[in-house]
mmCIF file of C-alpha atoms in Angstrom:
data_model
loop_
_atom_site.group_PDB
_atom_site.id
_atom_site.type_symbol
_atom_site.label_atom_id
_atom_site.label_comp_id
_atom_site.label_asym_id
_atom_site.label_seq_id
_atom_site.Cartn_x
_atom_site.Cartn_y
_atom_site.Cartn_z
ATOM 1 C CA MET A 1 77.453 -44.877 0.793
ATOM 2 C CA GLU A 2 77.414 -45.126 -3.009
ATOM 3 C CA GLU A 3 75.917 -48.643 -2.686
ATOM 4 C CA LYS A 4 73.038 -47.284 -0.662
ATOM 5 C CA VAL A 5 72.516 -44.351 -3.012
ATOM 6 C CA TYR A 6 72.422 -46.781 -5.949
ATOM 7 C CA LYS A 7 69.955 -49.032 -4.290
ATOM 8 C CA SER A 8 67.761 -46.044 -3.621
ATOM 9 C CA TYR A 9 67.867 -44.870 -7.156
ATOM 10 C CA ALA A 10 67.087 -48.550 -8.249
ATOM 11 C CA PHE A 11 64.009 -48.642 -5.947
ATOM 12 C CA LEU A 12 62.879 -45.486 -7.657
ATOM 13 C CA GLU A 13 63.479 -46.876 -11.174
ATOM 14 C CA GLN A 14 61.484 -49.985 -10.117
ATOM 15 C CA LEU A 15 58.731 -47.697 -8.902
ATOM 16 C CA GLU A 16 58.629 -45.859 -12.317
ATOM 17 C CA ALA A 17 58.571 -49.096 -14.182
ATOM 18 C CA TRP A 18 55.753 -50.381 -12.091
ATOM 19 C CA LEU A 19 53.793 -47.128 -12.756
ATOM 20 C CA LEU A 20 54.545 -47.624 -16.559
ATOM 21 C CA SER A 21 53.205 -51.200 -16.356
ATOM 22 C CA LEU A 22 49.882 -49.872 -15.161
ATOM 23 C CA GLY A 23 49.486 -48.023 -18.316
ATOM 24 C CA LEU A 24 50.614 -44.459 -17.405
ATOM 25 C CA SER A 25 52.552 -42.373 -20.086
ATOM 26 C CA GLU A 26 56.384 -41.839 -19.257
ATOM 27 C CA THR A 27 55.943 -38.255 -18.118
ATOM 28 C CA SER A 28 52.938 -39.204 -15.773
ATOM 29 C CA ALA A 29 54.923 -42.051 -14.404
ATOM 30 C CA HIS A 30 57.861 -39.809 -13.745
ATOM 31 C CA HIS A 31 55.723 -37.204 -12.155
ATOM 32 C CA SER A 32 53.784 -39.857 -10.134
ATOM 33 C CA LYS A 33 57.271 -41.298 -8.953
ATOM 34 C CA VAL A 34 58.414 -38.025 -7.589
ATOM 35 C CA LEU A 35 54.901 -37.404 -5.957
ATOM 36 C CA ILE A 36 54.997 -40.853 -4.151
ATOM 37 C CA SER A 37 58.466 -40.216 -3.148
ATOM 38 C CA ILE A 38 57.594 -36.930 -1.603
ATOM 39 C CA LEU A 39 54.749 -38.453 0.217
ATOM 40 C CA GLY A 40 56.876 -41.292 1.413
ATOM 41 C CA ILE A 41 59.379 -38.655 2.807
ATOM 42 C CA VAL A 42 56.522 -36.855 4.623
ATOM 43 C CA VAL A 43 55.189 -40.015 6.007
ATOM 44 C CA LEU A 44 58.782 -41.116 7.256
ATOM 45 C CA ALA A 45 59.241 -37.642 8.695
ATOM 46 C CA VAL A 46 55.833 -37.879 10.646
ATOM 47 C CA VAL A 47 56.747 -41.318 11.857
ATOM 48 C CA ALA A 48 60.216 -40.241 13.014
ATOM 49 C CA ASN A 49 58.702 -37.196 14.805
ATOM 50 C CA PHE A 50 56.122 -39.501 16.483
ATOM 51 C CA ILE A 51 58.773 -41.896 17.692
ATOM 52 C CA ALA A 52 61.101 -38.973 18.837
ATOM 53 C CA LYS A 53 58.324 -37.206 20.718
ATOM 54 C CA LYS A 54 55.927 -39.792 21.891
ATOM 55 C CA ILE A 55 58.285 -42.590 22.771
ATOM 56 C CA ILE A 56 61.942 -41.471 23.031
ATOM 57 C CA VAL A 57 61.014 -38.224 25.013
ATOM 58 C CA ALA A 58 58.394 -39.960 26.978
ATOM 59 C CA ILE A 59 60.687 -42.605 28.170
ATOM 60 C CA LEU A 60 63.477 -39.986 29.087
ATOM 61 C CA THR A 61 61.074 -38.014 31.048
ATOM 62 C CA MET A 62 59.972 -41.122 32.794
ATOM 63 C CA ILE A 63 63.440 -42.080 33.623
ATOM 64 C CA VAL A 64 64.285 -38.434 34.915
ATOM 65 C CA LYS A 65 61.335 -38.383 37.050
ATOM 66 C CA ARG A 66 62.404 -41.665 38.747
ATOM 67 C CA THR A 67 65.914 -40.573 39.553
ATOM 68 C CA LYS A 68 66.974 -39.102 43.033
ATOM 69 C CA ASN A 69 68.776 -36.206 41.261
ATOM 70 C CA THR A 70 66.945 -32.898 40.930
ATOM 71 C CA TRP A 71 69.044 -31.207 38.330
ATOM 72 C CA ASP A 72 67.754 -33.396 35.503
ATOM 73 C CA ASP A 73 64.234 -32.315 36.469
ATOM 74 C CA TYR A 74 65.187 -28.879 35.078
ATOM 75 C CA LEU A 75 66.154 -30.321 31.779
ATOM 76 C CA VAL A 76 62.431 -31.780 31.410
ATOM 77 C CA LYS A 77 60.935 -28.428 32.777
ATOM 78 C CA ARG A 78 62.793 -26.390 30.056
ATOM 79 C CA LYS A 79 61.866 -28.951 27.518
ATOM 80 C CA VAL A 80 65.455 -29.726 26.233
ATOM 81 C CA PHE A 81 64.550 -33.208 25.169
ATOM 82 C CA HIS A 82 61.345 -32.043 23.529
ATOM 83 C CA LYS A 83 63.069 -29.455 21.448
ATOM 84 C CA LEU A 84 65.973 -31.863 20.500
ATOM 85 C CA SER A 85 63.333 -34.157 19.128
ATOM 86 C CA HIS A 86 62.612 -31.760 16.414
ATOM 87 C CA LEU A 87 65.767 -33.070 14.686
ATOM 88 C CA ALA A 88 64.196 -36.182 13.900
ATOM 89 C CA PRO A 89 62.063 -35.314 11.043
ATOM 90 C CA ALA A 90 64.770 -32.917 9.783
ATOM 91 C CA LEU A 91 67.221 -35.598 9.603
ATOM 92 C CA VAL A 92 64.864 -37.870 7.672
ATOM 93 C CA ILE A 93 64.279 -35.047 5.115
ATOM 94 C CA GLN A 94 67.964 -34.123 4.831
ATOM 95 C CA PHE A 95 68.935 -37.851 4.050
ATOM 96 C CA THR A 96 66.047 -38.628 1.702
ATOM 97 C CA ILE A 97 65.128 -35.459 -0.276
ATOM 98 C CA GLY A 98 68.055 -35.572 -2.469
ATOM 99 C CA ILE A 99 67.499 -39.016 -3.660
ATOM 100 C CA ALA A 100 63.807 -38.196 -4.373
ATOM 101 C CA LEU A 101 64.121 -34.916 -6.082
ATOM 102 C CA TYR A 102 67.759 -34.502 -7.487
ATOM 103 C CA GLU A 103 66.910 -36.211 -10.797
ATOM 104 C CA TYR A 104 63.564 -34.466 -10.945
ATOM 105 C CA SER A 105 64.728 -30.829 -10.137
ATOM 106 C CA PRO A 106 68.315 -30.370 -8.718
ATOM 107 C CA ASN A 107 67.715 -26.776 -7.968
ATOM 108 C CA PHE A 108 64.574 -27.496 -6.019
ATOM 109 C CA SER A 109 66.244 -30.295 -4.137
ATOM 110 C CA PHE A 110 69.221 -27.980 -3.264
ATOM 111 C CA VAL A 111 66.748 -25.337 -1.830
ATOM 112 C CA ILE A 112 64.985 -28.001 0.360
ATOM 113 C CA GLU A 113 68.321 -29.175 1.609
ATOM 114 C CA ARG A 114 69.530 -25.609 2.505
ATOM 115 C CA LEU A 115 66.246 -24.991 4.174
ATOM 116 C CA THR A 116 66.447 -28.110 6.111
ATOM 117 C CA TYR A 117 69.833 -27.108 7.315
ATOM 118 C CA VAL A 118 68.583 -23.758 8.401
ATOM 119 C CA TYR A 119 65.802 -25.549 10.347
ATOM 120 C CA MET A 120 68.398 -27.763 12.069
ATOM 121 C CA VAL A 121 70.555 -24.795 12.941
ATOM 122 C CA ILE A 122 67.473 -22.991 14.524
ATOM 123 C CA VAL A 123 66.631 -26.243 16.444
ATOM 124 C CA TRP A 124 70.037 -26.436 17.813
ATOM 125 C CA LEU A 125 69.903 -22.798 18.880
ATOM 126 C CA LEU A 126 66.553 -23.357 20.772
ATOM 127 C CA VAL A 127 68.214 -26.744 22.456
ATOM 128 C CA ILE A 128 71.210 -24.605 23.535
ATOM 129 C CA ASN A 129 68.923 -21.796 24.885
ATOM 130 C CA SER A 130 66.749 -24.155 26.816
ATOM 131 C CA LEU A 131 70.007 -25.970 28.153
ATOM 132 C CA LEU A 132 71.327 -22.593 29.410
ATOM 133 C CA ASN A 133 68.098 -21.731 31.019
ATOM 134 C CA ALA A 134 68.046 -25.124 32.802
ATOM 135 C CA LEU A 135 71.742 -24.618 33.853
ATOM 136 C CA HIS A 136 70.751 -21.248 35.396
ATOM 137 C CA ASP A 137 67.831 -22.812 37.229
ATOM 138 C CA ILE A 138 70.034 -25.454 38.579
ATOM 139 C CA TYR A 139 72.473 -22.804 39.787
ATOM 140 C CA LEU A 140 69.835 -21.072 41.607
ATOM 141 C CA THR A 141 69.360 -24.144 43.837
ATOM 142 C CA PHE A 142 72.914 -23.551 45.351
ATOM 143 C CA GLU A 143 73.449 -21.278 48.304
ATOM 144 C CA MET A 144 76.144 -19.352 46.362
ATOM 145 C CA SER A 145 73.419 -18.030 43.978
ATOM 146 C CA LYS A 146 72.226 -15.687 46.590
ATOM 147 C CA ASN A 147 75.548 -13.748 46.471
ATOM 148 C CA ARG A 148 76.588 -14.223 42.768
ATOM 149 C CA ASN A 149 74.121 -13.567 39.821
ATOM 150 C CA ILE A 150 75.200 -15.198 36.736
ATOM 151 C CA LYS A 151 72.173 -14.338 34.694
ATOM 152 C CA GLY A 152 74.291 -11.790 32.941
ATOM 153 C CA TYR A 153 76.808 -14.218 31.944
ATOM 154 C CA ILE A 154 74.163 -16.645 30.664
ATOM 155 C CA GLN A 155 72.756 -13.930 28.484
ATOM 156 C CA LEU A 156 76.169 -13.150 27.256
ATOM 157 C CA ILE A 157 76.699 -16.641 26.154
ATOM 158 C CA LYS A 158 73.206 -16.640 24.523
ATOM 159 C CA ILE A 159 74.216 -13.572 22.519
ATOM 160 C CA ILE A 160 77.316 -15.279 21.395
ATOM 161 C CA VAL A 161 75.615 -18.545 20.530
ATOM 162 C CA PHE A 162 72.649 -16.792 18.552
ATOM 163 C CA ALA A 163 75.263 -14.512 16.725
ATOM 164 C CA VAL A 164 77.190 -17.623 15.546
ATOM 165 C CA GLY A 165 73.811 -19.172 14.648
ATOM 166 C CA ALA A 166 72.766 -16.292 12.548
ATOM 167 C CA ILE A 167 76.048 -16.138 10.769
ATOM 168 C CA LEU A 168 75.800 -19.930 10.071
ATOM 169 C CA ILE A 169 72.195 -19.442 8.747
ATOM 170 C CA ILE A 170 73.260 -16.547 6.481
ATOM 171 C CA SER A 171 76.180 -18.525 5.178
ATOM 172 C CA ILE A 172 74.023 -21.611 4.453
ATOM 173 C CA LEU A 173 71.435 -19.549 2.531
ATOM 174 C CA ILE A 174 74.099 -17.647 0.455
ATOM 175 C CA SER A 175 76.385 -20.697 0.218
ATOM 176 C CA LYS A 176 79.311 -18.684 1.591
ATOM 177 C CA SER A 177 82.011 -19.561 4.118
ATOM 178 C CA PRO A 178 81.192 -18.205 7.722
ATOM 179 C CA ALA A 179 84.809 -16.823 7.775
ATOM 180 C CA LYS A 180 84.171 -14.737 4.720
ATOM 181 C CA LEU A 181 81.143 -13.279 6.368
ATOM 182 C CA LEU A 182 82.948 -12.419 9.601
ATOM 183 C CA VAL A 183 85.566 -10.629 7.433
ATOM 184 C CA GLY A 184 82.677 -8.639 5.737
ATOM 185 C CA MET A 185 81.168 -7.789 9.169
ATOM 186 C CA GLY A 186 84.378 -6.423 10.363
ATOM 187 C CA ALA A 187 83.754 -3.285 8.289
ATOM 188 C CA SER A 188 80.423 -2.732 9.827
ATOM 189 C CA ALA A 189 81.452 -3.092 13.383
ATOM 190 C CA ALA A 190 81.289 0.697 13.906
ATOM 191 C CA ILE A 191 77.721 0.674 12.922
ATOM 192 C CA MET A 192 76.865 -2.413 14.788
ATOM 193 C CA THR A 193 78.367 -0.651 17.998
ATOM 194 C CA LEU A 194 76.122 2.408 17.437
ATOM 195 C CA VAL A 195 73.017 0.248 16.832
ATOM 196 C CA PHE A 196 73.675 -1.935 19.790
ATOM 197 C CA LYS A 197 75.078 0.731 22.164
ATOM 198 C CA ASP A 198 72.504 0.125 24.940
ATOM 199 C CA THR A 199 73.062 -3.735 24.876
ATOM 200 C CA ILE A 200 76.837 -3.399 24.925
ATOM 201 C CA LEU A 201 76.765 -0.917 27.879
ATOM 202 C CA GLY A 202 74.195 -3.134 29.602
ATOM 203 C CA LEU A 203 76.477 -6.271 29.019
ATOM 204 C CA VAL A 204 79.409 -4.483 30.532
ATOM 205 C CA ALA A 205 77.498 -3.222 33.440
ATOM 206 C CA SER A 206 75.988 -6.476 34.070
ATOM 207 C CA ILE A 207 79.420 -8.201 34.165
ATOM 208 C CA GLN A 208 80.732 -5.599 36.487
ATOM 209 C CA ALA A 209 77.894 -5.760 38.819
ATOM 210 C CA SER A 210 78.072 -9.420 39.000
ATOM 211 C CA ALA A 211 81.933 -9.561 39.367
ATOM 212 C CA ASN A 212 82.051 -6.882 42.035
ATOM 213 C CA ASN A 213 79.009 -8.382 43.823
ATOM 214 C CA MET A 214 77.434 -4.829 43.817
ATOM 215 C CA VAL A 215 73.785 -5.975 43.718
ATOM 216 C CA ASN A 216 71.961 -9.274 43.536
ATOM 217 C CA PRO A 217 68.245 -10.086 43.074
ATOM 218 C CA GLY A 218 66.610 -9.837 46.435
ATOM 219 C CA ASP A 219 68.676 -6.878 47.616
ATOM 220 C CA TRP A 220 66.852 -3.760 48.834
ATOM 221 C CA ILE A 221 68.401 -0.808 46.996
ATOM 222 C CA GLU A 222 67.564 2.872 46.944
ATOM 223 C CA MET A 223 68.315 4.985 43.886
ATOM 224 C CA PRO A 224 66.536 8.281 44.098
ATOM 225 C CA ALA A 225 67.511 9.488 40.634
ATOM 226 C CA ARG A 226 65.566 6.480 39.108
ATOM 227 C CA ASN A 227 62.645 6.472 41.759
ATOM 228 C CA ALA A 228 63.674 3.131 42.814
ATOM 229 C CA ASP A 229 63.285 2.130 46.556
ATOM 230 C CA GLY A 230 62.701 -1.405 47.012
ATOM 231 C CA SER A 231 63.676 -5.126 46.428
ATOM 232 C CA VAL A 232 65.503 -6.155 43.204
ATOM 233 C CA LEU A 233 63.284 -8.584 41.217
ATOM 234 C CA GLU A 234 65.555 -9.295 38.113
ATOM 235 C CA ILE A 235 68.849 -8.198 36.651
ATOM 236 C CA THR A 236 68.936 -8.675 32.911
ATOM 237 C CA LEU A 237 71.330 -7.739 30.210
ATOM 238 C CA ASN A 238 69.330 -4.440 29.577
ATOM 239 C CA THR A 239 67.127 -3.782 32.553
ATOM 240 C CA VAL A 240 67.017 -3.981 36.124
ATOM 241 C CA LYS A 241 63.428 -4.426 37.761
ATOM 242 C CA VAL A 242 62.732 -3.208 41.280
ATOM 243 C CA GLN A 243 59.724 -3.599 43.281
ATOM 244 C CA ASN A 244 59.283 -0.531 45.430
ATOM 245 C CA TRP A 245 57.953 -0.445 49.031
ATOM 246 C CA ASP A 246 54.536 0.357 47.728
ATOM 247 C CA ASN A 247 54.532 -2.624 45.429
ATOM 248 C CA THR A 248 54.953 -0.379 42.251
ATOM 249 C CA ILE A 249 57.636 -1.597 39.788
ATOM 250 C CA THR A 250 60.497 0.600 38.632
ATOM 251 C CA THR A 251 62.505 -0.392 35.624
ATOM 252 C CA PHE A 252 65.814 1.249 34.506
ATOM 253 C CA PRO A 253 69.007 0.314 32.326
ATOM 254 C CA THR A 254 71.546 -1.926 33.767
ATOM 255 C CA TYR A 255 74.325 0.442 33.001
ATOM 256 C CA ALA A 256 72.870 2.817 35.546
ATOM 257 C CA LEU A 257 74.106 0.649 38.312
ATOM 258 C CA VAL A 258 77.692 1.442 37.267
ATOM 259 C CA SER A 259 77.376 5.220 36.162
ATOM 260 C CA GLU A 260 75.206 6.313 39.080
ATOM 261 C CA SER A 261 75.167 5.941 42.837
ATOM 262 C CA PHE A 262 72.775 3.868 44.746
ATOM 263 C CA ILE A 263 72.453 2.543 48.365
ATOM 264 C CA ASN A 264 72.199 -1.223 48.949
ATOM 265 C CA TRP A 265 70.695 -2.054 52.171
ATOM 266 C CA LYS A 266 71.952 -5.674 52.096
ATOM 267 C CA GLY A 267 74.205 -5.365 55.089
ATOM 268 C CA MET A 268 71.253 -4.185 57.229
ATOM 269 C CA GLN A 269 69.143 -6.937 56.155
ATOM 270 C CA GLU A 270 71.940 -9.558 57.009
ATOM 271 C CA SER A 271 72.638 -8.001 60.410
ATOM 272 C CA ALA A 272 69.028 -8.289 61.288
ATOM 273 C CA GLY A 273 69.165 -4.780 62.776
ATOM 274 C CA ARG A 274 68.987 -1.204 61.722
ATOM 275 C CA ARG A 275 70.708 2.075 62.880
ATOM 276 C CA ILE A 276 68.477 4.732 63.301
ATOM 277 C CA LYS A 277 69.866 8.199 63.912
ATOM 278 C CA ARG A 278 67.709 10.953 65.477
ATOM 279 C CA THR A 279 68.495 14.449 67.058
ATOM 280 C CA ILE A 280 67.781 14.527 70.895
ATOM 281 C CA PHE A 281 68.127 17.947 72.612
ATOM 282 C CA ILE A 282 69.141 17.459 76.229
ATOM 283 C CA ASP A 283 69.130 20.264 78.946
ATOM 284 C CA VAL A 284 72.488 20.132 80.670
ATOM 285 C CA ARG A 285 71.077 21.712 83.691
ATOM 286 C CA SER A 286 68.936 18.577 84.180
ATOM 287 C CA VAL A 287 71.955 16.201 84.091
ATOM 288 C CA GLN A 288 72.797 15.005 87.655
ATOM 289 C CA PHE A 289 74.029 11.773 89.557
ATOM 290 C CA ALA A 290 71.449 9.028 89.911
ATOM 291 C CA SER A 291 70.226 9.030 93.631
ATOM 292 C CA VAL A 292 69.341 5.836 95.546
ATOM 293 C CA GLU A 293 65.764 6.795 95.185
ATOM 294 C CA LEU A 294 66.015 7.019 91.481
ATOM 295 C CA LEU A 295 67.811 3.834 91.151
ATOM 296 C CA GLU A 296 65.301 2.008 93.234
ATOM 297 C CA LYS A 297 62.639 3.430 90.935
ATOM 298 C CA LEU A 298 64.401 2.361 87.782
ATOM 299 C CA LYS A 299 64.731 -1.257 89.124
ATOM 300 C CA GLN A 300 60.952 -1.523 88.717
ATOM 301 C CA ILE A 301 61.614 -1.594 85.104
ATOM 302 C CA GLN A 302 62.068 -5.190 84.349
ATOM 303 C CA ILE A 303 64.666 -4.939 81.628
ATOM 304 C CA LEU A 304 66.734 -2.610 83.650
ATOM 305 C CA LYS A 305 66.661 -4.438 86.899
ATOM 306 C CA PRO A 306 69.307 -7.244 86.339
ATOM 307 C CA TYR A 307 71.715 -4.731 84.666
ATOM 308 C CA LEU A 308 71.259 -2.162 87.628
ATOM 309 C CA GLU A 309 71.758 -4.901 90.388
ATOM 310 C CA ASP A 310 74.891 -6.112 88.733
ATOM 311 C CA LYS A 311 76.363 -2.744 88.189
ATOM 312 C CA ILE A 312 75.556 -1.470 91.710
ATOM 313 C CA LYS A 313 77.249 -4.676 93.121
ATOM 314 C CA GLU A 314 80.318 -4.069 90.896
ATOM 315 C CA ILE A 315 80.524 -0.449 92.051
ATOM 316 C CA LYS A 316 80.160 -1.280 95.619
ATOM 317 C CA GLU A 317 83.028 -3.960 95.331
ATOM 318 C CA TYR A 318 85.258 -1.583 93.555
ATOM 319 C CA ASN A 319 84.826 1.197 96.077
ATOM 320 C CA GLU A 320 85.402 -1.180 99.085
ATOM 321 C CA LYS A 321 88.469 -2.425 97.264
ATOM 322 C CA ILE A 322 90.062 1.053 96.821
ATOM 323 C CA GLY A 323 88.541 2.616 99.899
ATOM 324 C CA ALA A 324 86.801 5.294 98.231
ATOM 325 C CA GLU A 325 84.944 8.064 100.129
ATOM 326 C CA THR A 326 81.427 7.618 99.010
ATOM 327 C CA ASP A 327 80.291 10.918 100.619
ATOM 328 C CA MET A 328 81.589 12.614 97.413
ATOM 329 C CA PRO A 329 79.851 11.110 94.406
ATOM 330 C CA VAL A 330 82.681 11.766 92.153
ATOM 331 C CA ASN A 331 84.752 9.284 94.148
ATOM 332 C CA GLY A 332 82.355 6.502 93.855
#
């Protein structure tokens, strides 16, 4: 490593010597050397970005489309490779900016390096976010996704990842250890709890609803307190979106699923039937034994005919078997 750095500095010294040979003053040659170095870094970063996006990502996309698997298509759909390619120019800047600027301005070089680190952390956060979205899309292709919603878990992982990323970014900018930041944040935990109260409640409710299989996207629920009566479109960390029977959209907090009561009509949908309860008033004086004439008349109803014929035959065989006196209707 030291040999490579030495050769890089030697190249810059040769460049400065060449500029001096052109008749430039020592100050002008020094500034020109730094400017040329920065332009060279920019060109290298642009070339690295072009190679990563236009060649490597294009080749990977072509390979993915030719495979028989479908899960890798979601990686392309969510642009995982495309976002990962943003690291290429950052790596070029990271490995070259110190050599070009350290001698000229160590402080400026340090700032650029820190900003590059921050940029790389942000890129990794975007890559992980896209990867988690792709994993969720892949999960939705399985049959089990109809009964188990994992979007709450995915969002929980995202919160943890972005929280860690935010701590890393702050620690890079202030040049402090992430562990020290965590210790300092412990004192403000109570304030954070109040600020993110709804998010925490939604997080707990989302996990409970998913773990207990209380409700899933596609279920028909009825919650009069929230004016919700329709199909669940989406369950996120903070909100539940329901499309009502009249195509209106109702949105309410996720923790309402746990703190309030609601009716889930999923069982009715899966059974392909519905029980309807109605009050029917019957005059008891009109209740009597069915006569032969009435049975013959009822046989004219096509759906009742097979049942009546089988039932009459069964009753006749039973009466003959026990020797019942059919003159009295109660005996038959």
